Amino acid sequence: MTTASKILCIVERAGPGLDDTAWELLGAARALVGDGGRVGAALLGEGVGDLASELARGYDDVWAFDDARLASWDGEAYARAVAPLVAREQPALILAAHTNLGIDFAPGLSVRAGVPLLPDCLALEHADGGTFEAVRAIYGGKVHARYACTPSEQGVMATLRAGAFAAAEPGAAASGEIHTESLADDVGQGRRPVRTVEPEAGEVDITQASILVGVGRGIEDEENLEIVQSLAEALGGEVACSRPVVDKGWLPKSRQVGTSGVTVKPKVYVAVGISGSFQHVGGIKGSPFLVAINKDARAPIFGVADVGVVDDLFDVVPALEEKIREAKG
Amino acid sequence: MDIVVCIKRVPDVAEADVEIDRSGLRIDDSDLSWGMNEWDTFAVEEALRLKEEQGGTVTALTVGGEDDEEVLRRALAMGADQAFHLQDDAFSASDALGVARVLAAAIRKRPYDLVLTGAVSGDTGSAGLGGMLAGLLEVPQVALATRTSYADGKLEVQHEVEGGLERVVELDLPAVVTIQTGINEPRYVSIRGIRKVASVEIPVEGAGDLSLDAAALAPQVTLKELFLPPTGEGAEILEGSADDVAEKLVEKLRERGGI
C-alpha cells in the first residue's frame, strides 16, 4: 500500500468560525498521508486571517483566499478559485465535506482538476496498486457499498460525510505555514450572489424544545399527523418533521429538522416513520435520547437511535400516547 | 428558452425491504417498483413550468438500457417536446463521470440555454451529476435549487446552503441547475396520458453518434461489493405487542427525563 504525499482539504466556515468538518477532514487526511507528507487546507472567505491562524494549529499549510467575492457560500466561486491551486500544488488527494456547499462545488472542481470523485464517503482508505477504497451509503442508507477508485495522473477527490470521520485535535501553536493566495480572473463570473434568505419564523421555535416528536414519510397522509400531535402533547413536546412532510406541504419548513432545515438540541427525540437520512440526522445535535419507531428494520435511523421499535407506527404511537398519559396521571 | 432535463430510472426503496442478490453487486429488485427518480420528476416539472412561461422547448435525456425508456415516455407524457435515449453497451460499465460525459456529449449536439437535473438520485445518491455536467460543458451551475425564475437573459435561482439558510443567485445562461424536491408540484400523469405518447418515436443515440471513445467511458470508480449496514452499535430494539413496547418506552423515557 502506498500513502499520499500531499493532501489538500477544502475547509468550510460556519458563521464566524470554522465548521466542525474542518477538523474531521484533517483527521481523515492524517490517517492517509505518508511520513513526511503534508496536509494543507484551502480556506476561502473575506477577512479570514484569524481562521487561517486557527487552521495552522493543525494543518501543515494553509492556503488562504481572502476576497469579497468569497464572502458568501458560492460553490461556483469555490471551484474556480481552488482549481489553479490544485493544478500548482498537485495533491494526490483532495478532500472536502459532503455538505450543501460541498455538493455545490466538489463535482465541478473534480472535473476541472481532472480527477475522479468519490462522493459522500463514510470511510476512505488506501488499497492495492495505488487505488483508494471508499464505503458509501446508497439506496437511502439501506445498503452500503465499497467502491474502488483508480486515481488519474492528477490524483483523486473525495467528499466525506459530516460526522463520519474522527476530528483531529488542533495543537496549541500555529506551526503551519500560511500562504496568501490570489483569485483567478474568472472567479465571480457566470454566477453572482443576490441575497441570503433567512428561514421564515414559525409559530413555534422547535430549536428551543427539549422534547421533540419528529414525523417522516411513514405517516403516509396529512390527516394522520393528528396521532403524532397527540403524542407530542402527551409528552409536553413539539412536533418536528423530516423533509418529505414539508415537501408535501403538510407542515411548515420551520418544523423541518436537518442540514437544509433547522438544527435542534432536544433532550429527547422520538422519530416516527423517519428513515434517518444523513441530512435529517445532521440536524439533531446535543446527543438526545433518540427513540425510533419504524416498520422497516433496515431504516438507517436504527443505526443512530438509542431505542428502537420495529413495528407499525399506527399501532405503537397511540399505545405510547395512552401509556404516557397514564404514567403522568 | 431551450431546456434539457437529464433523468434516471431508479427502484423505489423508500418503503421496501432491500436485499442484496447473490452477485453481491446488485440489490434484489424483483419485488421493487421502478420509476423516474423522485428529484428528476421535480426537475421535469420545473423545466415545463419555465417553458410554459417563457416559450421554448423541453428535451429529456436518459442514459440506460431498454427498460429505462419508460422514464422518457413519462417525461413526454408530462409535456416534454422530445426525448433521446442514450443507449450503448459501451455505456453500461460507466461510472458517474462517464455517464456525465455521455450526457454532456448529447447536450452539446443541440442548442440549449439551461440544463436541469434532480439534485440527487435515489439509488447511488452521489449528488454529483449537475456539477460534473457544468464542469464538462464549461458553464456555471448551482446545486439544490428551491426556486427558479427567468428575466432579461438571466436566471435567478434560490438554493439551499448551510445552516438552514437559502441564497438567491443570478446565473448567466447557458447554465446547469440541480433541483431539490418540494420546488414545485410535479403534474400527475394519467394512464391515458402515457398511452397518448406510446407511439412517439424516441431516437436512440450511441457512443458513435456522440463521438465518445473507449477512453472517455473507461470507469475509474468501480463497485467492489454491497453489504448491509452494520447494526451492532445501533439501537436497543424493544420487542412485544404495541402495548408492551409502549410500556417499556415509558420506563426508558422516565429514566431519561422525557416524562
Coordinates of C-alpha atoms in Angstrom, one line a residue:
Chain A
M1 CA 0.0 0.0 0.0
T2 CA 1.1 3.5 -0.8
T3 CA 0.4 6.6 1.1
A4 CA -0.4 10.1 -0.2
S5 CA 2.5 12.5 -0.2
K6 CA 0.3 15.6 -0.3
I7 CA -3.3 16.1 0.7
L8 CA -5.4 19.2 0.2
C9 CA -8.5 19.7 2.3
I10 CA -11.0 22.4 1.3
V11 CA -12.4 23.6 4.6
E12 CA -15.7 25.2 5.3
R13 CA -16.7 28.0 7.5
A14 CA -19.7 28.1 9.8
G15 CA -20.9 31.5 10.9
P16 CA -17.8 33.5 12.2
G17 CA -15.8 30.3 12.8
L18 CA -14.8 27.0 11.2
D19 CA -17.2 24.2 10.6
D20 CA -16.6 21.0 12.6
T21 CA -15.8 19.3 9.3
A22 CA -12.6 21.3 9.0
W23 CA -11.1 19.1 11.7
E24 CA -12.7 15.9 10.5
L25 CA -11.1 16.4 7.1
L26 CA -7.8 16.8 8.9
G27 CA -8.4 13.7 10.9
A28 CA -9.1 11.7 7.7
A29 CA -6.1 13.2 6.0
R30 CA -3.7 12.4 8.8
A31 CA -4.7 8.8 8.6
L32 CA -4.0 8.7 4.8
V33 CA -0.9 10.9 4.4
G34 CA 2.6 9.3 4.3
D35 CA 5.5 10.0 6.6
G36 CA 6.9 13.4 5.7
G37 CA 3.9 14.2 3.6
R38 CA 2.0 17.4 4.0
V39 CA -1.7 18.1 4.7
G40 CA -2.9 21.5 3.5
A41 CA -6.1 23.5 4.0
A42 CA -7.7 25.7 1.4
L43 CA -9.6 28.5 3.2
L44 CA -11.9 30.8 1.3
G45 CA -13.8 33.9 2.5
E46 CA -13.5 37.5 3.4
G47 CA -11.5 38.6 6.4
V48 CA -10.3 35.0 7.2
G49 CA -6.9 35.8 8.8
D50 CA -7.9 34.6 12.2
L51 CA -9.3 31.4 10.8
A52 CA -6.1 30.8 8.9
S53 CA -4.1 31.0 12.1
E54 CA -6.6 28.6 13.8
L55 CA -6.1 26.1 10.9
A56 CA -2.3 26.5 11.2
R57 CA -2.6 24.8 14.6
G58 CA -3.4 21.5 12.8
Y59 CA -2.6 21.8 9.1
D60 CA 0.9 21.9 7.7
D61 CA 0.0 24.5 5.1
V62 CA -3.0 26.9 4.9
W63 CA -3.8 28.4 1.5
A64 CA -5.9 31.5 2.3
F65 CA -8.1 33.1 -0.3
D66 CA -9.3 36.4 1.2
D67 CA -11.6 38.3 -1.1
A68 CA -15.1 39.9 -1.1
R69 CA -16.1 37.7 -3.9
L70 CA -15.8 34.7 -1.5
A71 CA -17.8 36.3 1.4
S72 CA -20.9 34.2 0.7
W73 CA -21.3 30.5 0.2
D74 CA -20.7 30.1 -3.5
G75 CA -19.8 26.7 -4.9
E76 CA -19.1 28.1 -8.4
A77 CA -16.6 30.6 -7.0
Y78 CA -15.0 27.9 -4.7
A79 CA -14.4 25.6 -7.7
R80 CA -13.0 28.4 -9.9
A81 CA -10.8 29.7 -7.0
V82 CA -9.3 26.3 -5.9
A83 CA -8.7 24.8 -9.4
P84 CA -5.5 26.8 -10.0
L85 CA -4.2 25.9 -6.6
V86 CA -4.8 22.2 -7.3
A87 CA -3.0 22.5 -10.7
R88 CA 0.0 24.1 -9.0
E89 CA 0.3 22.0 -5.8
Q90 CA -0.8 18.7 -7.4
P91 CA -2.1 17.0 -4.3
A92 CA -2.5 13.2 -4.6
L93 CA -5.8 13.5 -2.7
I94 CA -8.3 16.4 -2.4
L95 CA -10.8 16.2 0.5
A96 CA -14.0 18.2 1.1
A97 CA -17.1 17.8 3.2
H98 CA -20.2 16.4 1.7
T99 CA -22.3 19.3 2.8
N100 CA -24.7 21.5 0.8
L101 CA -21.6 23.6 -0.1
G102 CA -19.5 20.5 -0.9
I103 CA -22.3 19.3 -3.2
D104 CA -22.3 22.7 -4.8
F105 CA -18.5 22.8 -5.6
A106 CA -16.9 19.4 -5.5
P107 CA -18.3 17.7 -8.6
G108 CA -17.4 20.7 -10.8
L109 CA -14.0 21.0 -9.2
S110 CA -13.2 17.3 -9.8
V111 CA -13.9 17.8 -13.5
R112 CA -11.8 21.0 -13.6
A113 CA -9.0 19.2 -11.8
G114 CA -9.2 16.1 -14.0
V115 CA -9.6 13.7 -11.0
P116 CA -12.3 11.1 -10.3
L117 CA -14.7 11.8 -7.4
L118 CA -15.7 9.6 -4.5
P119 CA -18.7 11.5 -3.1
D120 CA -20.2 11.2 0.4
C121 CA -17.7 8.7 1.9
L122 CA -18.3 7.0 5.2
A123 CA -14.8 5.5 5.1
L124 CA -11.8 6.0 2.9
E125 CA -8.5 4.1 2.8
H126 CA -5.6 3.2 0.6
A127 CA -5.8 -0.1 -1.3
D128 CA -3.5 -2.1 -3.5
G129 CA -1.8 -0.6 -6.5
G130 CA -2.2 3.0 -5.5
T131 CA -6.0 2.8 -5.5
F132 CA -8.4 4.1 -2.9
E133 CA -11.4 2.3 -1.4
A134 CA -14.4 4.1 -0.1
V135 CA -17.6 3.0 1.7
R136 CA -20.7 4.9 0.7
A137 CA -24.3 4.6 1.8
I138 CA -26.7 4.0 -1.2
Y139 CA -30.4 3.4 -1.6
G140 CA -31.3 5.9 1.1
G141 CA -28.8 4.3 3.5
K142 CA -30.4 0.8 3.4
V143 CA -27.3 -0.6 1.7
H144 CA -23.6 0.2 2.0
A145 CA -21.3 -0.1 -1.0
R146 CA -17.5 -0.5 -1.2
Y147 CA -16.0 1.3 -4.3
A148 CA -12.5 1.1 -5.6
C149 CA -11.1 4.2 -7.3
T150 CA -8.1 4.4 -9.6
P151 CA -6.6 7.9 -9.4
S152 CA -5.9 9.8 -12.6
E153 CA -2.5 11.3 -13.1
Q154 CA -3.8 14.4 -11.3
G155 CA -4.9 12.4 -8.3
V156 CA -8.3 11.8 -6.7
M157 CA -11.0 13.7 -4.9
A158 CA -13.4 12.5 -2.1
T159 CA -16.1 14.2 -0.2
L160 CA -16.6 13.0 3.4
R161 CA -19.9 12.8 5.2
A162 CA -20.0 15.2 8.2
G163 CA -19.6 13.3 11.5
A164 CA -18.3 10.1 9.8
F165 CA -14.6 10.7 10.5
A166 CA -13.0 11.4 13.8
A167 CA -11.8 15.0 14.1
A168 CA -8.1 15.8 14.7
E169 CA -7.4 18.0 17.7
P170 CA -5.7 21.2 16.8
G171 CA -2.3 21.8 18.6
A172 CA -1.5 24.7 20.9
A173 CA 0.8 26.5 18.5
A174 CA 0.0 27.7 15.0
S175 CA 3.0 26.0 13.4
G176 CA 1.6 25.5 9.9
E177 CA 2.7 27.8 7.1
I178 CA 0.1 30.3 5.9
H179 CA 0.2 31.3 2.2
T180 CA -1.8 34.1 0.8
E181 CA -3.5 33.1 -2.5
S182 CA -4.8 35.4 -5.2
L183 CA -8.0 34.8 -7.1
A184 CA -8.2 33.7 -10.7
D185 CA -9.9 36.3 -13.0
D186 CA -12.9 34.0 -13.7
V187 CA -14.0 33.9 -10.1
G188 CA -17.3 35.6 -9.8
Q189 CA -18.1 35.2 -13.4
G190 CA -21.3 33.4 -14.6
R191 CA -22.9 33.3 -11.2
R192 CA -23.4 36.2 -8.8
P193 CA -24.9 36.2 -5.3
V194 CA -28.1 38.4 -4.9
R195 CA -29.2 37.9 -1.3
T196 CA -29.5 35.5 1.6
V197 CA -32.9 34.3 2.6
E198 CA -33.4 33.7 6.3
P199 CA -35.8 30.9 7.2
E200 CA -39.3 32.0 7.9
A201 CA -40.0 32.0 11.6
G202 CA -42.6 29.5 12.5
E203 CA -45.3 29.9 15.2
V204 CA -43.3 27.5 17.3
D205 CA -39.5 27.6 17.7
I206 CA -38.5 23.9 17.7
T207 CA -34.9 24.8 18.4
Q208 CA -35.9 25.6 22.0
A209 CA -38.0 22.5 22.6
S210 CA -36.5 19.9 25.0
I211 CA -38.8 17.1 23.7
L212 CA -39.5 16.7 20.0
V213 CA -41.6 14.2 18.2
G214 CA -40.3 14.0 14.6
V215 CA -42.5 12.7 11.9
G216 CA -41.5 11.5 8.4
R217 CA -42.7 9.9 5.2
G218 CA -44.0 6.9 7.1
I219 CA -47.0 8.9 8.3
E220 CA -48.4 8.4 4.8
D221 CA -51.2 11.1 4.9
E222 CA -51.7 14.6 6.3
E223 CA -54.7 13.6 8.4
N224 CA -52.5 11.0 10.2
L225 CA -50.4 13.8 11.7
E226 CA -53.0 14.0 14.4
I227 CA -51.5 11.0 16.2
V228 CA -48.0 12.5 16.4
Q229 CA -49.5 15.8 17.5
S230 CA -51.3 13.9 20.3
L231 CA -48.1 12.1 21.3
A232 CA -46.2 15.4 21.4
E233 CA -48.9 16.9 23.6
A234 CA -48.8 14.0 25.9
L235 CA -45.0 14.3 26.2
G236 CA -45.2 18.1 26.6
G237 CA -43.1 18.5 23.5
E238 CA -43.4 19.8 20.0
V239 CA -43.9 18.2 16.6
A240 CA -40.9 18.3 14.2
C241 CA -40.5 16.6 10.8
S242 CA -38.3 15.4 8.0
R243 CA -38.1 16.8 4.5
P244 CA -40.9 14.8 2.7
V245 CA -43.5 16.1 5.1
V246 CA -42.6 19.7 4.2
D247 CA -42.3 18.9 0.5
K248 CA -45.9 17.7 0.6
G249 CA -46.9 20.9 2.4
W250 CA -48.2 19.1 5.5
L251 CA -46.0 21.0 7.9
P252 CA -44.2 24.3 7.6
K253 CA -40.4 24.4 6.8
S254 CA -39.8 25.9 10.3
R255 CA -40.5 22.4 11.7
Q256 CA -38.1 20.6 9.4
V257 CA -35.1 19.2 11.2
G258 CA -32.0 18.7 9.0
T259 CA -29.0 20.2 7.3
S260 CA -31.3 22.1 5.0
G261 CA -33.8 22.9 7.8
V262 CA -33.4 23.6 11.5
T263 CA -30.7 22.3 13.9
V264 CA -32.3 21.2 17.1
K265 CA -30.8 20.2 20.5
P266 CA -33.6 18.4 22.4
K267 CA -33.1 16.1 25.4
V268 CA -35.5 13.6 23.8
Y269 CA -36.2 13.0 20.2
V270 CA -38.9 10.5 19.1
A271 CA -38.5 9.7 15.4
V272 CA -41.8 8.4 14.0
G273 CA -41.8 6.9 10.5
I274 CA -38.5 8.6 9.7
S275 CA -35.9 6.6 7.7
G276 CA -33.0 8.7 9.1
S277 CA -31.2 10.2 6.1
F278 CA -27.9 11.9 7.0
Q279 CA -29.5 15.2 6.0
H280 CA -32.1 14.7 8.7
V281 CA -29.9 13.2 11.4
G282 CA -27.3 16.0 10.7
G283 CA -29.8 18.5 12.2
I284 CA -30.1 16.6 15.5
K285 CA -27.4 17.8 17.8
G286 CA -26.6 17.5 21.5
S287 CA -26.9 13.7 21.7
P288 CA -30.6 13.4 22.8
F289 CA -32.2 10.2 23.9
L290 CA -33.3 9.1 20.5
V291 CA -36.3 6.7 20.1
A292 CA -37.1 5.4 16.6
I293 CA -40.4 3.9 15.6
N294 CA -40.4 2.5 12.1
K295 CA -41.7 -0.7 10.4
D296 CA -38.6 -1.0 8.3
A297 CA -35.9 -2.8 10.3
R298 CA -33.3 -1.6 7.8
A299 CA -34.1 2.0 8.2
P300 CA -30.8 3.9 8.9
I301 CA -32.4 5.7 11.9
F302 CA -32.0 2.4 13.9
G303 CA -28.2 2.8 13.4
V304 CA -28.2 6.1 15.4
A305 CA -31.2 5.6 17.8
D306 CA -30.8 4.6 21.4
V307 CA -34.0 2.6 21.5
G308 CA -36.0 1.3 18.5
V309 CA -39.4 -0.3 17.8
V310 CA -39.7 -2.2 14.6
D311 CA -43.4 -2.1 14.1
D312 CA -46.4 -0.2 12.6
L313 CA -46.3 3.3 13.9
F314 CA -50.1 3.4 13.7
D315 CA -50.2 0.8 16.4
V316 CA -47.3 1.9 18.5
V317 CA -47.8 5.7 18.6
P318 CA -51.4 5.7 20.0
A319 CA -50.4 3.0 22.5
L320 CA -47.4 5.0 23.6
E321 CA -49.5 8.2 24.0
E322 CA -52.0 6.3 26.2
K323 CA -49.3 4.8 28.4
I324 CA -47.6 8.3 28.8
R325 CA -50.9 9.9 29.8
E326 CA -51.5 7.0 32.3
A327 CA -48.0 7.5 33.7
K328 CA -48.5 11.2 34.1
G329 CA -51.8 10.6 35.8
Chain B
M1 CA -35.7 29.0 -23.6
D2 CA -34.5 25.6 -24.7
I3 CA -34.2 23.3 -21.7
V4 CA -32.6 19.9 -21.4
V5 CA -33.6 17.8 -18.5
C6 CA -31.5 14.7 -17.5
I7 CA -33.5 12.0 -15.8
K8 CA -32.9 8.5 -14.5
R9 CA -34.9 5.4 -13.7
V10 CA -34.4 4.0 -10.2
P11 CA -36.1 1.4 -8.0
D12 CA -38.4 2.8 -5.3
V13 CA -36.8 1.7 -2.0
A14 CA -38.5 4.2 0.4
E15 CA -40.9 1.6 1.9
A16 CA -39.2 -1.6 0.7
D17 CA -37.1 -4.3 2.3
V18 CA -33.9 -4.2 0.3
E19 CA -31.9 -7.4 -0.1
I20 CA -28.6 -8.0 -1.8
D21 CA -28.6 -10.6 -4.6
R22 CA -26.1 -13.4 -4.9
S23 CA -23.6 -11.5 -7.1
G24 CA -23.1 -9.2 -4.1
L25 CA -23.0 -6.3 -6.6
R26 CA -26.7 -5.6 -7.0
I27 CA -29.8 -5.4 -4.9
D28 CA -32.6 -7.9 -5.5
D29 CA -35.0 -5.8 -7.4
S30 CA -37.6 -8.4 -8.3
D31 CA -40.1 -7.1 -5.9
L32 CA -39.3 -3.4 -6.3
S33 CA -41.3 -0.9 -8.5
W34 CA -39.2 1.3 -10.8
G35 CA -39.9 4.8 -11.9
M36 CA -38.5 8.2 -12.5
N37 CA -36.0 9.3 -9.8
E38 CA -38.1 11.4 -7.4
W39 CA -35.8 14.5 -7.7
D40 CA -36.0 14.2 -11.5
T41 CA -39.8 14.5 -11.5
F42 CA -39.4 17.9 -9.9
A43 CA -36.7 18.8 -12.5
V44 CA -39.0 17.9 -15.4
E45 CA -41.9 19.9 -13.8
E46 CA -39.6 22.9 -13.3
A47 CA -38.5 22.7 -17.0
L48 CA -42.1 22.6 -18.1
R49 CA -43.0 25.5 -15.9
L50 CA -40.2 27.7 -17.3
K51 CA -41.2 26.7 -20.8
E52 CA -44.8 27.5 -20.3
E53 CA -43.8 30.9 -19.0
Q54 CA -41.0 31.7 -21.5
G55 CA -41.7 29.6 -24.5
G56 CA -39.1 27.3 -26.0
T57 CA -38.6 23.5 -25.8
V58 CA -38.0 20.8 -23.2
T59 CA -35.8 17.9 -24.2
A60 CA -35.5 14.8 -21.9
L61 CA -32.4 12.6 -21.9
T62 CA -31.5 9.4 -20.1
V63 CA -28.6 7.1 -20.2
G64 CA -29.5 3.4 -19.8
G65 CA -30.8 0.2 -21.2
E66 CA -34.1 -0.9 -22.9
D67 CA -36.2 -0.7 -19.7
D68 CA -35.1 2.9 -18.9
E69 CA -37.0 4.2 -21.9
E70 CA -40.1 4.2 -19.6
V71 CA -38.9 7.4 -17.8
L72 CA -38.5 9.3 -21.1
R73 CA -42.1 8.4 -22.1
R74 CA -43.2 9.7 -18.7
A75 CA -41.4 13.0 -19.4
L76 CA -43.1 13.2 -22.8
A77 CA -46.5 12.5 -21.1
M78 CA -45.8 15.3 -18.7
G79 CA -45.2 17.6 -21.6
A80 CA -41.6 17.4 -22.8
D81 CA -41.3 18.1 -26.5
Q82 CA -38.8 15.4 -27.3
A83 CA -36.7 12.7 -25.8
F84 CA -33.4 10.9 -26.6
H85 CA -32.4 7.6 -25.2
L86 CA -28.6 7.4 -24.8
Q87 CA -28.1 3.7 -25.0
D88 CA -25.0 1.6 -25.9
D89 CA -23.3 -1.5 -24.4
A90 CA -20.2 0.8 -24.1
F91 CA -22.1 2.9 -21.5
S92 CA -23.0 0.0 -19.2
A93 CA -19.9 -0.1 -17.1
S94 CA -19.5 3.7 -16.9
D95 CA -19.0 5.4 -13.6
A96 CA -20.7 8.7 -12.7
L97 CA -18.2 10.8 -14.7
G98 CA -18.7 8.5 -17.7
V99 CA -22.4 9.0 -17.5
A100 CA -21.9 12.7 -17.2
R101 CA -19.6 12.6 -20.3
V102 CA -22.4 10.8 -22.3
L103 CA -25.0 13.3 -21.3
A104 CA -22.6 16.3 -21.9
A105 CA -21.9 15.0 -25.4
A106 CA -25.6 14.7 -26.2
I107 CA -26.3 18.1 -24.8
R108 CA -23.5 19.7 -26.8
K109 CA -25.1 18.4 -30.0
R110 CA -28.1 20.7 -29.7
P111 CA -28.7 24.3 -28.8
Y112 CA -29.6 24.7 -25.1
D113 CA -30.0 27.5 -22.6
L114 CA -30.5 25.5 -19.4
V115 CA -29.8 22.0 -18.2
L116 CA -31.9 20.8 -15.2
T117 CA -31.5 17.5 -13.3
G118 CA -32.5 16.2 -10.0
A119 CA -30.2 17.2 -7.1
V120 CA -29.7 13.6 -6.0
S121 CA -30.7 10.1 -7.3
G122 CA -32.5 7.7 -5.0
D123 CA -30.1 4.9 -5.9
T124 CA -26.4 5.9 -5.6
G125 CA -27.2 9.3 -4.0
S126 CA -24.0 10.9 -5.3
A127 CA -25.4 14.4 -5.9
G128 CA -22.7 14.9 -8.5
L129 CA -24.2 14.8 -11.9
G130 CA -25.1 18.5 -12.2
G131 CA -21.7 19.8 -11.1
M132 CA -19.9 17.4 -13.4
L133 CA -22.1 18.4 -16.4
A134 CA -21.3 22.0 -15.7
G135 CA -17.6 21.3 -15.5
L136 CA -17.7 19.3 -18.8
L137 CA -19.8 21.9 -20.6
E138 CA -17.8 24.8 -19.0
V139 CA -20.9 26.7 -17.9
P140 CA -21.9 27.9 -14.4
Q141 CA -24.0 25.8 -12.2
V142 CA -25.9 25.9 -8.9
A143 CA -26.9 22.9 -6.8
L144 CA -30.0 22.2 -4.6
A145 CA -32.4 24.8 -6.2
T146 CA -35.7 25.5 -4.4
R147 CA -37.0 28.2 -6.8
T148 CA -36.1 29.4 -10.3
S149 CA -37.3 32.5 -12.2
Y150 CA -36.2 33.9 -15.5
A151 CA -35.9 37.6 -16.7
D152 CA -33.8 39.5 -19.1
G153 CA -31.5 36.7 -20.1
K154 CA -30.7 35.8 -16.5
L155 CA -31.9 33.0 -14.4
E156 CA -32.5 33.7 -10.7
V157 CA -32.1 30.6 -8.6
Q158 CA -32.8 30.2 -4.9
H159 CA -30.9 27.3 -3.4
E160 CA -30.1 25.6 -0.1
V161 CA -26.8 26.5 1.6
E162 CA -25.6 25.8 5.1
G163 CA -27.3 26.3 8.4
G164 CA -30.9 26.2 7.1
L165 CA -30.2 29.3 5.1
E166 CA -31.1 29.7 1.4
R167 CA -29.4 32.1 -1.1
V168 CA -30.5 33.7 -4.2
V169 CA -28.0 33.8 -7.1
E170 CA -28.1 35.1 -10.6
L171 CA -26.8 32.8 -13.4
D172 CA -25.7 33.7 -16.9
L173 CA -27.1 31.2 -19.4
P174 CA -26.4 28.6 -20.5
A175 CA -26.1 27.0 -17.1
V176 CA -26.8 23.8 -15.1
V177 CA -29.2 23.8 -12.1
T178 CA -29.9 20.8 -9.9
I179 CA -33.4 20.6 -8.5
Q180 CA -34.5 19.8 -4.9
T181 CA -37.7 18.1 -4.0
G182 CA -40.5 20.4 -3.0
I183 CA -39.6 23.1 -5.5
N184 CA -43.0 22.6 -7.3
E185 CA -45.8 20.0 -7.5
P186 CA -44.9 17.6 -10.4
R187 CA -48.0 17.2 -12.5
Y188 CA -50.0 14.0 -12.4
V189 CA -49.7 11.7 -15.4
S190 CA -52.7 9.6 -16.2
I191 CA -52.6 6.2 -17.9
R192 CA -54.3 7.9 -20.8
G193 CA -51.5 10.5 -20.9
I194 CA -48.9 7.7 -21.1
R195 CA -50.9 6.0 -23.8
K196 CA -51.0 9.2 -25.9
V197 CA -47.2 9.2 -26.1
A198 CA -46.9 5.4 -26.6
S199 CA -46.3 5.7 -30.3
V200 CA -43.9 8.7 -30.2
E201 CA -40.6 7.5 -31.5
I202 CA -37.7 8.0 -29.1
P203 CA -34.4 8.2 -31.0
V204 CA -31.5 6.2 -29.6
E205 CA -28.0 7.6 -29.6
G206 CA -24.9 5.5 -29.0
A207 CA -21.2 6.1 -28.4
G208 CA -20.6 6.6 -32.2
D209 CA -23.4 9.2 -32.5
L210 CA -21.9 11.1 -29.6
S211 CA -18.3 10.7 -30.8
L212 CA -17.3 9.1 -27.5
D213 CA -14.3 6.8 -27.4
A214 CA -13.5 4.0 -25.0
A215 CA -11.1 6.2 -23.0
A216 CA -13.8 8.7 -22.2
L217 CA -16.0 5.9 -21.0
A218 CA -13.5 3.8 -19.0
P219 CA -14.6 3.8 -15.4
Q220 CA -12.2 5.0 -12.7
V221 CA -14.7 4.2 -9.9
T222 CA -15.9 0.6 -9.7
L223 CA -18.2 -1.1 -7.3
K224 CA -16.5 -3.9 -5.3
E225 CA -19.3 -5.1 -3.1
L226 CA -22.6 -4.3 -1.4
F227 CA -23.2 -5.1 2.2
L228 CA -25.9 -4.4 4.8
P229 CA -25.0 -1.6 7.1
P230 CA -23.5 -2.8 10.4
T231 CA -26.2 -2.9 13.1
G232 CA -24.1 -3.8 16.1
E233 CA -23.8 -0.3 17.6
G234 CA -27.3 0.6 16.7
A235 CA -30.5 0.9 18.8
E236 CA -31.7 -1.5 21.5
I237 CA -34.7 -2.9 19.8
L238 CA -37.8 -3.4 22.0
E239 CA -40.0 -6.4 21.3
G240 CA -43.5 -7.3 22.1
S241 CA -47.1 -6.1 21.4
A242 CA -47.7 -2.4 20.9
D243 CA -48.8 -2.1 24.5
D244 CA -45.7 -3.9 25.8
V245 CA -43.3 -1.8 23.9
A246 CA -45.2 1.4 24.8
E247 CA -44.8 0.4 28.5
K248 CA -41.1 -0.2 28.1
L249 CA -40.7 3.0 26.2
V250 CA -42.4 4.9 29.1
E251 CA -39.9 3.4 31.5
K252 CA -37.0 4.4 29.3
L253 CA -38.4 7.9 28.8
R254 CA -38.9 8.3 32.5
E255 CA -35.2 7.3 33.1
R256 CA -34.1 9.9 30.6
G257 CA -36.2 12.8 31.8
G258 CA -38.7 12.6 29.0
I259 CA -41.6 12.2 31.4

